[in-house]
Amino acid sequence: MGRYDRDDHITIVANNIHKNVTKLHPPNVLMKDILTREIVPYVFAQVAMVAHCVINE
């Protein structure tokens, strides 16, 4: 996997979240629902992965 680059990873995460939000955002769906169902679990998974990488360095 090579050296872990936090800044690159954050950029990728931000781009993925942006893609998910635009893809999942029909006008009749509240942003809050999308955040709760999609973004929050995704962010938790990313944070866990980052923590795992940092701990293993």
Coordinates of N, CA and C in Angstrom, one line a residue:
M1 N 0.8 -1.2 0.0 CA 0.0 0.0 0.0 C 0.9 1.3 0.0
G2 N 2.1 1.2 0.5 CA 3.0 2.3 0.5 C 2.7 3.3 1.6
R3 N 3.4 4.4 1.6 CA 3.3 5.4 2.6 C 1.9 6.0 2.6
Y4 N 1.3 6.1 3.8 CA 0.0 6.6 4.0 C 0.0 8.1 3.9
D5 N -0.8 8.7 2.9 CA -0.8 10.1 2.7 C -2.1 10.6 3.1
R6 N -2.2 11.3 4.3 CA -3.4 11.7 4.9 C -4.2 12.7 4.0
D7 N -3.4 13.7 3.4 CA -4.1 14.8 2.6 C -4.7 14.2 1.4
D8 N -4.0 13.3 0.7 CA -4.6 12.6 -0.5 C -5.9 11.9 -0.1
H9 N -5.8 11.2 1.1 CA -7.0 10.4 1.5 C -8.1 11.3 1.8
I10 N -7.9 12.4 2.5 CA -9.0 13.4 2.8 C -9.6 13.9 1.5
T11 N -8.8 14.2 0.5 CA -9.3 14.7 -0.8 C -10.2 13.6 -1.4
I12 N -9.8 12.4 -1.4 CA -10.6 11.3 -2.0 C -11.9 11.1 -1.3
V13 N -11.8 11.2 0.1 CA -13.0 11.1 0.9 C -14.0 12.2 0.6
A14 N -13.5 13.4 0.5 CA -14.3 14.6 0.2 C -15.0 14.4 -1.2
N15 N -14.2 14.0 -2.1 CA -14.8 13.8 -3.5 C -15.9 12.7 -3.5
N16 N -15.6 11.6 -2.8 CA -16.6 10.5 -2.7 C -17.9 11.0 -2.1
I17 N -17.8 11.7 -1.0 CA -18.9 12.3 -0.3 C -19.7 13.2 -1.2
H18 N -19.0 14.0 -1.9 CA -19.7 15.0 -2.9 C -20.4 14.2 -3.9
K19 N -19.8 13.1 -4.5 CA -20.4 12.3 -5.5 C -21.7 11.6 -4.9
N20 N -21.5 11.1 -3.7 CA -22.7 10.4 -3.1 C -23.8 11.4 -2.9
V21 N -23.5 12.6 -2.4 CA -24.6 13.5 -2.1 C -25.3 13.9 -3.4
T22 N -24.5 14.2 -4.5 CA -25.2 14.7 -5.7 C -26.0 13.5 -6.3
K23 N -25.5 12.3 -6.2 CA -26.2 11.2 -6.8 C -27.4 10.9 -6.0
L24 N -27.4 11.0 -4.7 CA -28.5 10.6 -3.8 C -29.5 11.7 -3.5
H25 N -29.4 12.8 -4.3 CA -30.2 13.9 -3.8 C -31.3 14.3 -4.8
P26 N -32.3 13.4 -4.9 CA -33.5 13.8 -5.6 C -34.2 14.9 -4.8
P27 N -34.9 15.8 -5.4 CA -35.4 17.0 -4.7 C -36.3 16.7 -3.5
N28 N -37.0 15.6 -3.5 CA -37.9 15.3 -2.5 C -37.3 14.7 -1.2
V29 N -36.0 14.4 -1.3 CA -35.3 13.8 -0.1 C -34.6 14.9 0.7
L30 N -34.8 14.9 1.9 CA -34.2 15.9 2.8 C -32.7 15.6 2.9
M31 N -31.9 16.7 2.9 CA -30.5 16.5 3.1 C -30.2 15.8 4.4
K32 N -31.0 16.0 5.5 CA -30.7 15.4 6.8 C -30.8 13.9 6.6
D33 N -31.8 13.4 5.9 CA -32.0 12.0 5.7 C -30.8 11.4 5.0
I34 N -30.3 12.1 4.0 CA -29.1 11.6 3.3 C -27.9 11.5 4.2
L35 N -27.8 12.6 5.0 CA -26.6 12.6 5.9 C -26.7 11.4 6.8
T36 N -27.9 11.2 7.4 CA -28.0 10.2 8.4 C -27.8 8.8 7.8
R37 N -28.4 8.5 6.6 CA -28.4 7.2 6.1 C -27.1 6.9 5.4
E38 N -26.5 7.9 4.7 CA -25.4 7.6 3.8 C -24.1 8.1 4.3
I39 N -24.0 9.4 4.6 CA -22.8 10.1 4.8 C -22.2 9.7 6.2
V40 N -23.0 9.6 7.2 CA -22.4 9.4 8.5 C -21.8 8.0 8.6
P41 N -22.4 6.9 8.2 CA -21.7 5.6 8.2 C -20.5 5.6 7.4
Y42 N -20.5 6.3 6.2 CA -19.3 6.4 5.3 C -18.2 7.1 6.0
V43 N -18.5 8.2 6.7 CA -17.4 8.9 7.4 C -16.9 8.1 8.5
F44 N -17.7 7.4 9.3 CA -17.2 6.6 10.4 C -16.3 5.5 9.8
A45 N -16.6 4.9 8.7 CA -15.8 3.9 8.1 C -14.4 4.5 7.7
Q46 N -14.5 5.7 7.1 CA -13.2 6.3 6.7 C -12.3 6.7 7.9
V47 N -13.0 7.2 9.0 CA -12.2 7.6 10.2 C -11.6 6.3 10.8
A48 N -12.3 5.2 10.8 CA -11.8 4.0 11.3 C -10.6 3.5 10.5
M49 N -10.7 3.7 9.2 CA -9.6 3.3 8.3 C -8.3 4.1 8.6
V50 N -8.6 5.4 8.7 CA -7.5 6.4 9.0 C -6.8 6.0 10.3
A51 N -7.6 5.8 11.3 CA -7.1 5.5 12.6 C -6.3 4.2 12.6
H52 N -6.8 3.2 11.8 CA -6.1 1.9 11.7 C -4.7 2.1 11.0
C53 N -4.7 2.9 10.0 CA -3.4 3.2 9.3 C -2.4 3.9 10.2
V54 N -2.9 4.9 10.9 CA -2.0 5.7 11.8 C -1.5 4.8 12.9
I55 N -2.4 4.0 13.5 CA -1.9 3.1 14.6 C -0.9 2.1 14.1
N56 N -1.0 1.6 12.9 CA -0.1 0.6 12.4 C 1.2 1.2 11.9
E57 N 1.4 2.5 11.9 CA 2.6 3.1 11.3 C 3.7 2.9 12.4

